[in-house]
mmCIF file of C-alpha atoms in Angstrom:
data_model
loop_
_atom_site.group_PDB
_atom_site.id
_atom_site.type_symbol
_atom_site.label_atom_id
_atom_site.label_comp_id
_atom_site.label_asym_id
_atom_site.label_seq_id
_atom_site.Cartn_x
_atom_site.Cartn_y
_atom_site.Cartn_z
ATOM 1 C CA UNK J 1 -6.150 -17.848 -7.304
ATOM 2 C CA UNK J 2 -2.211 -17.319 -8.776
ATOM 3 C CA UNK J 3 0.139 -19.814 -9.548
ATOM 4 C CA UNK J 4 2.803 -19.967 -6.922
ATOM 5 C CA UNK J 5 5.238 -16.918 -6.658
ATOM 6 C CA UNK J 6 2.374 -14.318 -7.672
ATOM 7 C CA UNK J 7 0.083 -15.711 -5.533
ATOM 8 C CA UNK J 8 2.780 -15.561 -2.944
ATOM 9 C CA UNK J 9 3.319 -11.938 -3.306
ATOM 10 C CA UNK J 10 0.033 -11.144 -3.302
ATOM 11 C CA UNK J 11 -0.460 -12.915 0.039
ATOM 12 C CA UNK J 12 2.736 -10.802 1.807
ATOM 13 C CA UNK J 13 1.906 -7.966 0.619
ATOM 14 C CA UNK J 14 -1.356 -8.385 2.129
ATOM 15 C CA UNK J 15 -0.178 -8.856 5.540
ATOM 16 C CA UNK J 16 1.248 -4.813 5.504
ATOM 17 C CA UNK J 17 -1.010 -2.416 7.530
ATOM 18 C CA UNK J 18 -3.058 -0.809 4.642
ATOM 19 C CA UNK J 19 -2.940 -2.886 1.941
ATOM 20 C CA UNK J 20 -6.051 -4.743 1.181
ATOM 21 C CA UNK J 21 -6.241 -7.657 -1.008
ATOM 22 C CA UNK J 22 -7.413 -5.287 -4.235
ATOM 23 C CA UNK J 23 -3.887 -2.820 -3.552
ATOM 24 C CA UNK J 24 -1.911 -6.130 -3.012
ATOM 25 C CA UNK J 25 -2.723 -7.559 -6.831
ATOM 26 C CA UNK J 26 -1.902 -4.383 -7.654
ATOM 27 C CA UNK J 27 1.001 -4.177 -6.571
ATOM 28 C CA UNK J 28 2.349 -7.452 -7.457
ATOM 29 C CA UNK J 29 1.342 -6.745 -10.825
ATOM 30 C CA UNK J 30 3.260 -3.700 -10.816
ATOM 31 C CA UNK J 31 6.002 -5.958 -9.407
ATOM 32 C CA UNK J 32 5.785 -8.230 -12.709
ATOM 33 C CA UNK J 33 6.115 -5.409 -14.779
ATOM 34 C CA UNK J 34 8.404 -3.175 -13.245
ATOM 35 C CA UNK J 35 12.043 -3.089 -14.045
ATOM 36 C CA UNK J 36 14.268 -5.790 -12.409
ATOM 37 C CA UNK J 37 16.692 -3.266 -10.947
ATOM 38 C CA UNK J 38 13.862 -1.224 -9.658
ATOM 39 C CA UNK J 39 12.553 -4.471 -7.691
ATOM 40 C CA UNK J 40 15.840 -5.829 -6.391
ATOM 41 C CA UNK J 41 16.058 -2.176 -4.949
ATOM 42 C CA UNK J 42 13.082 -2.914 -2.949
ATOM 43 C CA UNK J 43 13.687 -5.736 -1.873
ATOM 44 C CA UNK J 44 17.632 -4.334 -1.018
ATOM 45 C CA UNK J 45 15.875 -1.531 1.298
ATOM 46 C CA UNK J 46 13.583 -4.205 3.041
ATOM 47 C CA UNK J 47 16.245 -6.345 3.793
ATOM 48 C CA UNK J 48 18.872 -3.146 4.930
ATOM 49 C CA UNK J 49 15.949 -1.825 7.022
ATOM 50 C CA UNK J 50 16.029 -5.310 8.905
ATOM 51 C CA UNK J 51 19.932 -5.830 9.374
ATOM 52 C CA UNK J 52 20.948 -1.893 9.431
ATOM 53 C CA UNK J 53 18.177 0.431 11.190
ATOM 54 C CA UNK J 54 18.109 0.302 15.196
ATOM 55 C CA UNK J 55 17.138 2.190 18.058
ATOM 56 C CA UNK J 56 19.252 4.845 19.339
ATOM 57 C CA UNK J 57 20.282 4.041 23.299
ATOM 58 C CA UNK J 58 19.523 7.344 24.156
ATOM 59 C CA UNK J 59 16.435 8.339 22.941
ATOM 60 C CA UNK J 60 15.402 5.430 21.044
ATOM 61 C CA UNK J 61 14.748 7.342 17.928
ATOM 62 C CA UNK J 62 15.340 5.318 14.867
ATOM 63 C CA UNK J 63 18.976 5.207 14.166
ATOM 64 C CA UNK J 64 22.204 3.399 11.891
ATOM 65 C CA UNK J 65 24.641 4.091 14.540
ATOM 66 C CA UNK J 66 24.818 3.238 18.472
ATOM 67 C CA UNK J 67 23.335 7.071 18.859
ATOM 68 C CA UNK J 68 20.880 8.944 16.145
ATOM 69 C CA UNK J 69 21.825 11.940 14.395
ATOM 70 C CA UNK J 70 20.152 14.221 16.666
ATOM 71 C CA UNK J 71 21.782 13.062 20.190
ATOM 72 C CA UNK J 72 25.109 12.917 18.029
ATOM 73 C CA UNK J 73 24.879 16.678 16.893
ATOM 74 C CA UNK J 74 26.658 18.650 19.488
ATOM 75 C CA UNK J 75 24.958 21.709 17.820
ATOM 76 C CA UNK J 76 21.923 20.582 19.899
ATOM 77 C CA UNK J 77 20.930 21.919 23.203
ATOM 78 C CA UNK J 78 21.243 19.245 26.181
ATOM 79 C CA UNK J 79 18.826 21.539 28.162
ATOM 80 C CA UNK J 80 15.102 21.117 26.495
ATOM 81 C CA UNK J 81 13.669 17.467 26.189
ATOM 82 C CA UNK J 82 10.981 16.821 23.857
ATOM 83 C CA UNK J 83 8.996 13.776 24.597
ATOM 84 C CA UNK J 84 7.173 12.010 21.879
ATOM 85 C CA UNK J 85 5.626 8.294 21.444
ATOM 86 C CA UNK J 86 6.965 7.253 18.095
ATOM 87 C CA UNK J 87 10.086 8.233 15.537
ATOM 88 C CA UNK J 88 7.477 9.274 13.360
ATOM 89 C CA UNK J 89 6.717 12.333 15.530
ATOM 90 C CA UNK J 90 10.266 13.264 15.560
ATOM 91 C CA UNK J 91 10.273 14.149 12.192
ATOM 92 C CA UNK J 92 7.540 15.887 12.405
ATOM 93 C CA UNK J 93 8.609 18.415 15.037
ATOM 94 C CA UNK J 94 11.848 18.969 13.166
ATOM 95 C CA UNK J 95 10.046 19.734 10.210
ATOM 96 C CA UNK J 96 8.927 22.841 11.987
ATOM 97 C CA UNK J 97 12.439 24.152 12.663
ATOM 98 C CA UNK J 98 11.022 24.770 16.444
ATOM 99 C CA UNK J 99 13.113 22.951 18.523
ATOM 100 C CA UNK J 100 16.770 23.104 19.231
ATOM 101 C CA UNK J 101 16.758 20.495 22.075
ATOM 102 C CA UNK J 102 16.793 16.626 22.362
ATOM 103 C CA UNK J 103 14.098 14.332 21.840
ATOM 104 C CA UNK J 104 13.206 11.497 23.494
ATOM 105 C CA UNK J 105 10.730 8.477 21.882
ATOM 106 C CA UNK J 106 8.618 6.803 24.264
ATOM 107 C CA UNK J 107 7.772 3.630 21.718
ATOM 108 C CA UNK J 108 3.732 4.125 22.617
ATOM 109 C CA UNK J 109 1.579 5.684 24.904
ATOM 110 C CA UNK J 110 -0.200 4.537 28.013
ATOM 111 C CA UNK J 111 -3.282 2.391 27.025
ATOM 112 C CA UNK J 112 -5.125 -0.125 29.370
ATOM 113 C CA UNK J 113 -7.129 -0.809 27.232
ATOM 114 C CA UNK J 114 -4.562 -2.640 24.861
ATOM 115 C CA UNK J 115 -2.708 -3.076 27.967
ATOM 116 C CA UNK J 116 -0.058 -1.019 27.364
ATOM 117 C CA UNK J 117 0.910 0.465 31.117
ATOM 118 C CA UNK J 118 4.095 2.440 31.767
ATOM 119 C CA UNK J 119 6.341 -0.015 32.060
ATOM 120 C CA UNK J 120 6.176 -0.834 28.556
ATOM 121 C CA UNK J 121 7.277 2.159 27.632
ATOM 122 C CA UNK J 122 10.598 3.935 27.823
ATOM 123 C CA UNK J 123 9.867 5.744 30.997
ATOM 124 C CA UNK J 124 12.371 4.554 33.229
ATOM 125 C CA UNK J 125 15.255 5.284 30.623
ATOM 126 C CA UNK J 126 13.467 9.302 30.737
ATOM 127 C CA UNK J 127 13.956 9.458 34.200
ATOM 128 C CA UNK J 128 17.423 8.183 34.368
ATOM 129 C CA UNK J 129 18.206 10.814 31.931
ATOM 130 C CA UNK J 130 16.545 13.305 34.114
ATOM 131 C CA UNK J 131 18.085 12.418 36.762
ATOM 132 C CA UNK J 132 21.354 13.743 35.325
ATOM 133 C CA UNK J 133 20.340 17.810 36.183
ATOM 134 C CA UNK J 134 21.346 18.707 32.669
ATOM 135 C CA UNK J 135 17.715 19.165 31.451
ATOM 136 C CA UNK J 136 15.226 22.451 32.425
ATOM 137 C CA UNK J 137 12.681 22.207 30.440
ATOM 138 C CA UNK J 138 10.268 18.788 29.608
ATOM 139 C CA UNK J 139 8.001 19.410 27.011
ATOM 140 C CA UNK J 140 5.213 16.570 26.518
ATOM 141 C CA UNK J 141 4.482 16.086 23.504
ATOM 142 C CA UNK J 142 2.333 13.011 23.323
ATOM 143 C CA UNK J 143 -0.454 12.846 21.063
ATOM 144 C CA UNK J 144 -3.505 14.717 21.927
ATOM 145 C CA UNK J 145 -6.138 12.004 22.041
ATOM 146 C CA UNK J 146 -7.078 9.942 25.561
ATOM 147 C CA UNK J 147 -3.958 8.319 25.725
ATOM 148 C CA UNK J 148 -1.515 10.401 24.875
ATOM 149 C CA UNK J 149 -3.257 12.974 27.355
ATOM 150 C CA UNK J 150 -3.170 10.052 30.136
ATOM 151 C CA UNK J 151 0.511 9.634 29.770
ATOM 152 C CA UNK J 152 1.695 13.546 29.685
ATOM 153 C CA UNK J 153 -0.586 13.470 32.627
ATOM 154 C CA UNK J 154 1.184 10.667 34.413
ATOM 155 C CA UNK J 155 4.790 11.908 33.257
ATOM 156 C CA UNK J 156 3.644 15.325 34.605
ATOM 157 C CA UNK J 157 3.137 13.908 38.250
ATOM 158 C CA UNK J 158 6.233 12.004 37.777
ATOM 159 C CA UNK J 159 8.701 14.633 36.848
ATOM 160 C CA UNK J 160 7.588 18.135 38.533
ATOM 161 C CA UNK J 161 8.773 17.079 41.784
ATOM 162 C CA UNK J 162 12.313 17.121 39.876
ATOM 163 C CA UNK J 163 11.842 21.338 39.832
ATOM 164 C CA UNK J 164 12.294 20.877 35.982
ATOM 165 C CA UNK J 165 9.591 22.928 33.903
ATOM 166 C CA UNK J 166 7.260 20.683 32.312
ATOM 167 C CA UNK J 167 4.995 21.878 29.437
ATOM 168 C CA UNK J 168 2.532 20.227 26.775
ATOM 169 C CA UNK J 169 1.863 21.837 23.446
ATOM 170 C CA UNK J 170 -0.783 24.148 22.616
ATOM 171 C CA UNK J 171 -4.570 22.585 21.217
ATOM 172 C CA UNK J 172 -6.644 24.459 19.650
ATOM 173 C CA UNK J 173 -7.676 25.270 15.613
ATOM 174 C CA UNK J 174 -5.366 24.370 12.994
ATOM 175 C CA UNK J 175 -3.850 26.993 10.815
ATOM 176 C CA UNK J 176 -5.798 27.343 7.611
ATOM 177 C CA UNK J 177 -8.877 25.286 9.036
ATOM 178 C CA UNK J 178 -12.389 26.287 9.419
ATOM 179 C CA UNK J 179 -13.938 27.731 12.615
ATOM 180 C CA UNK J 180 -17.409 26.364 12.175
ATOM 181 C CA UNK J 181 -15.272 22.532 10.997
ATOM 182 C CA UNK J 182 -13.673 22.511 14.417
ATOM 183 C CA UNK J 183 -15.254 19.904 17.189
ATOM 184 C CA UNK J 184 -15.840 21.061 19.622
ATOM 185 C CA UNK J 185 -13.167 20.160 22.609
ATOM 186 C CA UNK J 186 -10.862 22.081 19.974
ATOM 187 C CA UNK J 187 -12.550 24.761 20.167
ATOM 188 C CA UNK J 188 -13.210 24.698 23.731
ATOM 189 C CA UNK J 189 -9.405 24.426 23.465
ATOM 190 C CA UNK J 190 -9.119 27.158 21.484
ATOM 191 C CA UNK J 191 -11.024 29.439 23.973
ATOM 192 C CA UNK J 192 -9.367 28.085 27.234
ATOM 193 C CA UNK J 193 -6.043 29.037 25.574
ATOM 194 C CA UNK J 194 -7.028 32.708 24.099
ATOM 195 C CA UNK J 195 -3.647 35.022 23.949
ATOM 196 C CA UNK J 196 -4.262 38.769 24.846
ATOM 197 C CA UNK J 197 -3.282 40.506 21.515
ATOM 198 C CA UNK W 1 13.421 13.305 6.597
ATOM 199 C CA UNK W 2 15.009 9.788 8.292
ATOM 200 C CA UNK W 3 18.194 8.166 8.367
ATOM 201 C CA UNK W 4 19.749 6.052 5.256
ATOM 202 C CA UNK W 5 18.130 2.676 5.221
ATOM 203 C CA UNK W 6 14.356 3.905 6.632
ATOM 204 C CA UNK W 7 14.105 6.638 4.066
ATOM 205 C CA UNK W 8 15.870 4.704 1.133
ATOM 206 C CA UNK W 9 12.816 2.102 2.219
ATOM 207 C CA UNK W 10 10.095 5.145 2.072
ATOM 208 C CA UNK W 11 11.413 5.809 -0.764
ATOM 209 C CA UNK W 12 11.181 2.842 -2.838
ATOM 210 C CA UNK W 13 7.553 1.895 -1.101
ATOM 211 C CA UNK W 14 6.400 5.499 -2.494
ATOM 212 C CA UNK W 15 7.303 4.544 -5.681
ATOM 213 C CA UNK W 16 4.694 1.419 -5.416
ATOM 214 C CA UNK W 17 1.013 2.151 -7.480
ATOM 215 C CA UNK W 18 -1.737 3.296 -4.448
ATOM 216 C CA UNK W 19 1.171 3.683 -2.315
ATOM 217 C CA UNK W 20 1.286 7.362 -1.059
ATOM 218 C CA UNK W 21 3.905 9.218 1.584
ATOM 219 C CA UNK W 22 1.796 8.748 4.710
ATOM 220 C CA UNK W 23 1.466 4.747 3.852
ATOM 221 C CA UNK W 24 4.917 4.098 3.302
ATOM 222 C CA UNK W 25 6.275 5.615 6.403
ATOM 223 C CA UNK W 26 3.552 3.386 8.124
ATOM 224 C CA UNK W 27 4.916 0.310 5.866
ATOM 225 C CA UNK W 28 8.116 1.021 6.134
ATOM 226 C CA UNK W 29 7.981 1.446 10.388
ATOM 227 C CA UNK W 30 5.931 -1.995 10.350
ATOM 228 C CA UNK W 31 9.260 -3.487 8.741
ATOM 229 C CA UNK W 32 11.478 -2.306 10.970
ATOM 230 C CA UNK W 33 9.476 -3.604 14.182
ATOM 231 C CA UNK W 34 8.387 -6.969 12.063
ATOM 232 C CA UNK W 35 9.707 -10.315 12.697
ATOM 233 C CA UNK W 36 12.623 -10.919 10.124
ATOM 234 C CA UNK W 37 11.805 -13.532 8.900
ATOM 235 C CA UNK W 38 8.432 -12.282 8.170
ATOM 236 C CA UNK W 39 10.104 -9.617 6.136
ATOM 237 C CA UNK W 40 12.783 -12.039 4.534
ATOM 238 C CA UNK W 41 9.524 -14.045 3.170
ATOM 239 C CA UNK W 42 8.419 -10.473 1.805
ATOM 240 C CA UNK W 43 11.924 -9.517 0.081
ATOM 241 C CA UNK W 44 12.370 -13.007 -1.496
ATOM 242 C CA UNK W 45 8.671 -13.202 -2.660
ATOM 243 C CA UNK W 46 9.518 -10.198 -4.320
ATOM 244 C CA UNK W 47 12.625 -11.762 -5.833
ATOM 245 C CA UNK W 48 10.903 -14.702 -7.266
ATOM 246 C CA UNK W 49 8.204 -12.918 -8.858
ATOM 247 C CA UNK W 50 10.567 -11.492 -10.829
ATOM 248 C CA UNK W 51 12.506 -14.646 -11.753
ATOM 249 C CA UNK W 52 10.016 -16.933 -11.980
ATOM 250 C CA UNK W 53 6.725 -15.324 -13.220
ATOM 251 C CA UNK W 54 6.731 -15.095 -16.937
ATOM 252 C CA UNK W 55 4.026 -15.006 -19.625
ATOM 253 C CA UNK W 56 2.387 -18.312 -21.219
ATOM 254 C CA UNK W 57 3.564 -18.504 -24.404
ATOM 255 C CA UNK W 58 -0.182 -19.341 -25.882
ATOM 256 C CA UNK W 59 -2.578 -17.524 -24.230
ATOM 257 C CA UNK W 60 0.084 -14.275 -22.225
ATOM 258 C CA UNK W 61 -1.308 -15.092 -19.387
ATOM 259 C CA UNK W 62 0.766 -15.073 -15.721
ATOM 260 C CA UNK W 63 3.056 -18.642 -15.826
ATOM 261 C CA UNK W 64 5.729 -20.228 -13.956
ATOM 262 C CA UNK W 65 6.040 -22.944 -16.930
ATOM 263 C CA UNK W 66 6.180 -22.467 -20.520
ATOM 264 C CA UNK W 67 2.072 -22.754 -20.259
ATOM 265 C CA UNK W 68 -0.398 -21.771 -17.580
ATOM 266 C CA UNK W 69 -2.076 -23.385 -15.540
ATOM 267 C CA UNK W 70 -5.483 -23.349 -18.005
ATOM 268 C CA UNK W 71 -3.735 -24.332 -21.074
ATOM 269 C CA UNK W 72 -2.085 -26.831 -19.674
ATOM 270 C CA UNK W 73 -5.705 -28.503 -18.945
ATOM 271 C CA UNK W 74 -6.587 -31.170 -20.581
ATOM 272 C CA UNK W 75 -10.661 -31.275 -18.932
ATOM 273 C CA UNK W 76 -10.890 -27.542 -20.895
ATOM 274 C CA UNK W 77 -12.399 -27.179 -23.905
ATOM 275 C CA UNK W 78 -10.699 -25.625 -27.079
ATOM 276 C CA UNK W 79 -13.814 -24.369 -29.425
ATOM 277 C CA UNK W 80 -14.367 -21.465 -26.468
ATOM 278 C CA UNK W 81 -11.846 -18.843 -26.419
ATOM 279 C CA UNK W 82 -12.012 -15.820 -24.162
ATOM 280 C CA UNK W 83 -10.737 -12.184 -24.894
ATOM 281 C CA UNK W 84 -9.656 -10.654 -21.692
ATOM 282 C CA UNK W 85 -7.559 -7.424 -21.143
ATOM 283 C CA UNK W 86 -5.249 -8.266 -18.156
ATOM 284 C CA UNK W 87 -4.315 -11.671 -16.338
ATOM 285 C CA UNK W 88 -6.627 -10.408 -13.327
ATOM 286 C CA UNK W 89 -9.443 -10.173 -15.268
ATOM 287 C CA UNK W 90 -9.028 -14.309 -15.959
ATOM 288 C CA UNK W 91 -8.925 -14.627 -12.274
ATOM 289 C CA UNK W 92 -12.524 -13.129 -11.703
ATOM 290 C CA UNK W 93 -14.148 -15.099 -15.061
ATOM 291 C CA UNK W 94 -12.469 -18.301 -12.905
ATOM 292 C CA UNK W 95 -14.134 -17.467 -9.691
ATOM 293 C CA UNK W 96 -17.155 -17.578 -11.129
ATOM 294 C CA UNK W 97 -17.111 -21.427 -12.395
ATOM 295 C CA UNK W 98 -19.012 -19.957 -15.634
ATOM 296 C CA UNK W 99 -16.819 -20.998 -17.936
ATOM 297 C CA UNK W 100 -14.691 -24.165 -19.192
ATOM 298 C CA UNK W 101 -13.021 -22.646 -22.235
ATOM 299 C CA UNK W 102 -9.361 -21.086 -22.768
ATOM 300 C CA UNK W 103 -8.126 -17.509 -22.724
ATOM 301 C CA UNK W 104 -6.496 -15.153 -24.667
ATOM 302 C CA UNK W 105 -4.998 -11.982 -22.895
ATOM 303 C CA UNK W 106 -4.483 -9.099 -24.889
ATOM 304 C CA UNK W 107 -2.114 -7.097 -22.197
ATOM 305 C CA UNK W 108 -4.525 -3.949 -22.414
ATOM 306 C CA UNK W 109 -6.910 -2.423 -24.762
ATOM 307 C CA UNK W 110 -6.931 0.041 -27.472
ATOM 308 C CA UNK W 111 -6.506 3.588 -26.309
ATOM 309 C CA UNK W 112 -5.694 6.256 -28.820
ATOM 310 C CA UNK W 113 -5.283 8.809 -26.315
ATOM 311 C CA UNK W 114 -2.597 6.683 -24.780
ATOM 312 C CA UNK W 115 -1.131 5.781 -27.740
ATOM 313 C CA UNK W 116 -2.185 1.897 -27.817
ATOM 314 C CA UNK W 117 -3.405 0.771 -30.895
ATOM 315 C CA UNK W 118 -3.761 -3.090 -31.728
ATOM 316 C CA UNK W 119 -0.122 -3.472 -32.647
ATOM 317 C CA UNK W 120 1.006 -3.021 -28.955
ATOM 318 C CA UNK W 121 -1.873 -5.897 -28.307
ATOM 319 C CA UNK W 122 -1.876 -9.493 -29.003
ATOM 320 C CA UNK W 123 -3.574 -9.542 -31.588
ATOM 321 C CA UNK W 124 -1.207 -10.984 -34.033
ATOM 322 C CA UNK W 125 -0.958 -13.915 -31.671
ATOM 323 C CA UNK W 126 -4.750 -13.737 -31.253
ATOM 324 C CA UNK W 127 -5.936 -14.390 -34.929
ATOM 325 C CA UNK W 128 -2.591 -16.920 -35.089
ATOM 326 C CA UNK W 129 -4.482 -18.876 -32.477
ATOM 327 C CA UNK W 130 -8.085 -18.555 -34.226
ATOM 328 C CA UNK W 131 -6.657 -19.618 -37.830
ATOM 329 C CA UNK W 132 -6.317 -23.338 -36.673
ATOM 330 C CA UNK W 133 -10.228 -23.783 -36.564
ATOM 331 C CA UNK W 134 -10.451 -24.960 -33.630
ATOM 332 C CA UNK W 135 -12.107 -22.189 -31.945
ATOM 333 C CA UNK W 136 -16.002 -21.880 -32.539
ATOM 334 C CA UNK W 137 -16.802 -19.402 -30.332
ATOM 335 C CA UNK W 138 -15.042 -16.310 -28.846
ATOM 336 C CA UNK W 139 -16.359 -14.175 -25.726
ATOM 337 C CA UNK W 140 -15.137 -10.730 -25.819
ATOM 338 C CA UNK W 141 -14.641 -10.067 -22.238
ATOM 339 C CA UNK W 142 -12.862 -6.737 -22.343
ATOM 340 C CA UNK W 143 -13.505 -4.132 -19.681
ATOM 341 C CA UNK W 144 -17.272 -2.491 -20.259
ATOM 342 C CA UNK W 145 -15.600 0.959 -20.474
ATOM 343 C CA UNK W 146 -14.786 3.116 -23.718
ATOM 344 C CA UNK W 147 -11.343 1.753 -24.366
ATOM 345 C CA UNK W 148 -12.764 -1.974 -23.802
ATOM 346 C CA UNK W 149 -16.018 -1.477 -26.222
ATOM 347 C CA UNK W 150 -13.519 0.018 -28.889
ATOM 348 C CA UNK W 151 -11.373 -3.223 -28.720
ATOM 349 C CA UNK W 152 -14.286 -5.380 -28.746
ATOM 350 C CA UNK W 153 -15.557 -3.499 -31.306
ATOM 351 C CA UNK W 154 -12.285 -3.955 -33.254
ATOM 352 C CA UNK W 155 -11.761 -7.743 -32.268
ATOM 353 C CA UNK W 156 -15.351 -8.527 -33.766
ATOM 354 C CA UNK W 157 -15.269 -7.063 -37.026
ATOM 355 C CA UNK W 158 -12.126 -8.767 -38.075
ATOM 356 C CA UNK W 159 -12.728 -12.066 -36.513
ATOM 357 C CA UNK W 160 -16.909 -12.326 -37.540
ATOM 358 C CA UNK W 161 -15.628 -13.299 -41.363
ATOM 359 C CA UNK W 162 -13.650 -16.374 -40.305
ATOM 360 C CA UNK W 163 -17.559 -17.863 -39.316
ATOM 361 C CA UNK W 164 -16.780 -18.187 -35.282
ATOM 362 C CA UNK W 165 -19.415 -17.051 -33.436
ATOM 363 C CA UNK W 166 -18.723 -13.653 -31.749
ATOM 364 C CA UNK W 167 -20.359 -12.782 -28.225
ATOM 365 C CA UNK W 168 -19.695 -10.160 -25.638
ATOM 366 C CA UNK W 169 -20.432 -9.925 -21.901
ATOM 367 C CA UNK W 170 -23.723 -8.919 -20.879
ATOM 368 C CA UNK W 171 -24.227 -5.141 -19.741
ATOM 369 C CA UNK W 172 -26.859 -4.630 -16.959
ATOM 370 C CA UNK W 173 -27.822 -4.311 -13.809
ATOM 371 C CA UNK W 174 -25.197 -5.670 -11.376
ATOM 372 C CA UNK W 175 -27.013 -8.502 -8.975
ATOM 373 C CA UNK W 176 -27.158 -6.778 -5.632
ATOM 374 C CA UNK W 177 -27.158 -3.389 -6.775
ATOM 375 C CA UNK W 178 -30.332 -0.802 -6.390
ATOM 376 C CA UNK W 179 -31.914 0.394 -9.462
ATOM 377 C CA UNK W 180 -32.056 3.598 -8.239
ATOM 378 C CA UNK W 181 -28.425 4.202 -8.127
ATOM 379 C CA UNK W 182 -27.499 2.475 -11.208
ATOM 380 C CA UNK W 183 -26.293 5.017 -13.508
ATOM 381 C CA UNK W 184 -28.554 5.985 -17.178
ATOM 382 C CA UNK W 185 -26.009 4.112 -19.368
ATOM 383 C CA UNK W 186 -26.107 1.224 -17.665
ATOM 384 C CA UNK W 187 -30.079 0.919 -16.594
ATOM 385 C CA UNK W 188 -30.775 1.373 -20.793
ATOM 386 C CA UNK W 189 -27.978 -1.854 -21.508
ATOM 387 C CA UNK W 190 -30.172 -3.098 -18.854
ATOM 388 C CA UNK W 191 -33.756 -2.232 -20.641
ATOM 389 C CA UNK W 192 -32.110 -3.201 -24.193
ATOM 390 C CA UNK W 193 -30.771 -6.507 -23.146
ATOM 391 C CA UNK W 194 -34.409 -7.092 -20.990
ATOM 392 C CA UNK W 195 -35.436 -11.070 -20.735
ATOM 393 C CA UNK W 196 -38.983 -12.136 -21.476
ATOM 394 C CA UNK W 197 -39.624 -15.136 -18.383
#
């Protein structure tokens, strides 16, 4: 409905995940009006994302060198692995201040139904780290929905022959949430878990 | 939270209107597992907008030449002019094939809270293009909200002594909609502005 370079804005921005066609005028109006320095910034950290960010070879967390900051910091210990699906969940466990160990990013979770088995993720680079004897303790930390459940499941089976301790984190309510709000498998959870005070 | 380049890119996509923390993480990991050229398109549409898109120098609104696309054409006629806030708005009047006329965009509309009077309109360019004669009717098309009656309001007393004939969108009922839930204000614009059949 645009003449050309508005029009093509419109239409790329439409193609991110979560940006209907209503957010993408918006946006490219914005664009038009914003300050040219501010703009060419954007479009600096697009391009730098591209040509700069890759995976880290260890633990495929997102990284600028050949190894992220976290399997670089020799502050870390070498003897708790944290497995996660995506960089994403990374930061959110060091946001807690929890964990002193290594991570490791699977890139997904098992899902037939998208057809996502376990080769396609990075389960054969876990195991070869495993297979070093450094690490004790394997802590799962896949999402808890079907498929994250399904692949701390399979991992389970896969590494407890190793005699390294494998644990998943705890379900049950959220801090600050509602009782009566929870569904119920979290409460169920909640129950199956109970801690003598 | 993430290394240089990914958070720089957060960042900047935070700063974007309707674009909150949560979505530009999600943006911002789409771009880094994208195809690049996919995301070259994106950086360079952004580019262009910004050299190319500029405002028709008759009517303000969006133009890659010195003219839009609508003044430019010759088929239009030049007795109907229509008073619209913001270059979307003469996208949606197009879409509906209603109307043949021209357009004037005033860049906004008169808000006293936010400090916009007329002067930061064009308003001035407005009764420049109105004082040739060749307009016989104009359409107030502003926004049927507060700030958008007030300019309307505004545009109509000064332009009903030059003798052009002054009309304003139709309030109502929107086609589709369910009586019910249309709100009071707008079911009595509905009952005042009633058709006999």
């Amino acid at each position: 409905m645009y003449e050309g370079a508005i029009q093509d804005l419109i239409d790329e921005l439409g193609r991110l995940p979560g940006v209907g066609p209503k957010s993408a005028q918006r946006i490219a109006f914005h664009v038009l009006s914003a300050d040219p320095t501010d703009i060419k910034r954007l479009a600096a950290a697009l391009s730098r994302v591209k040509e700069q960010v890759r995976f880290c070879v260890l633990c495929f967390n997102v990284a600028e060198e050949e190894q992220c900051r976290i399997c670089r910091d020799p502050r870390r210990r070498d003897d708790a692995l944290c497995v996660v699906e995506e960089p994403k969940d990374v930061v959110a466990i060091e946001r807690t201040n929890e964990f002193r160990g290594r991570y490791h990013v699977l890139g997904g979770a098992i899902n037939p139904l998208e057809g996502i088995g376990p080769d396609h993720l990075r389960i054969r680079e876990l195991m070869a780290r495993l297979a070093s004897g450094q690490v004790t303790e394997l802590i799962l930390a896949t999402d808890p929905n079907t498929e994250g459940e399904a692949t701390a499941t399979y991992l389970a089976l896969l590494v407890k022959p190793m005699g390294i301790t494998v644990s998943r984190l705890a379900s049950g309510l959220p801090v600050g949430g509602d009782l009566e709000y929870a569904d119920e498998i979290t409460l169920g959870r909640a129950f199956e878990g109970r801690r003598t005070l």
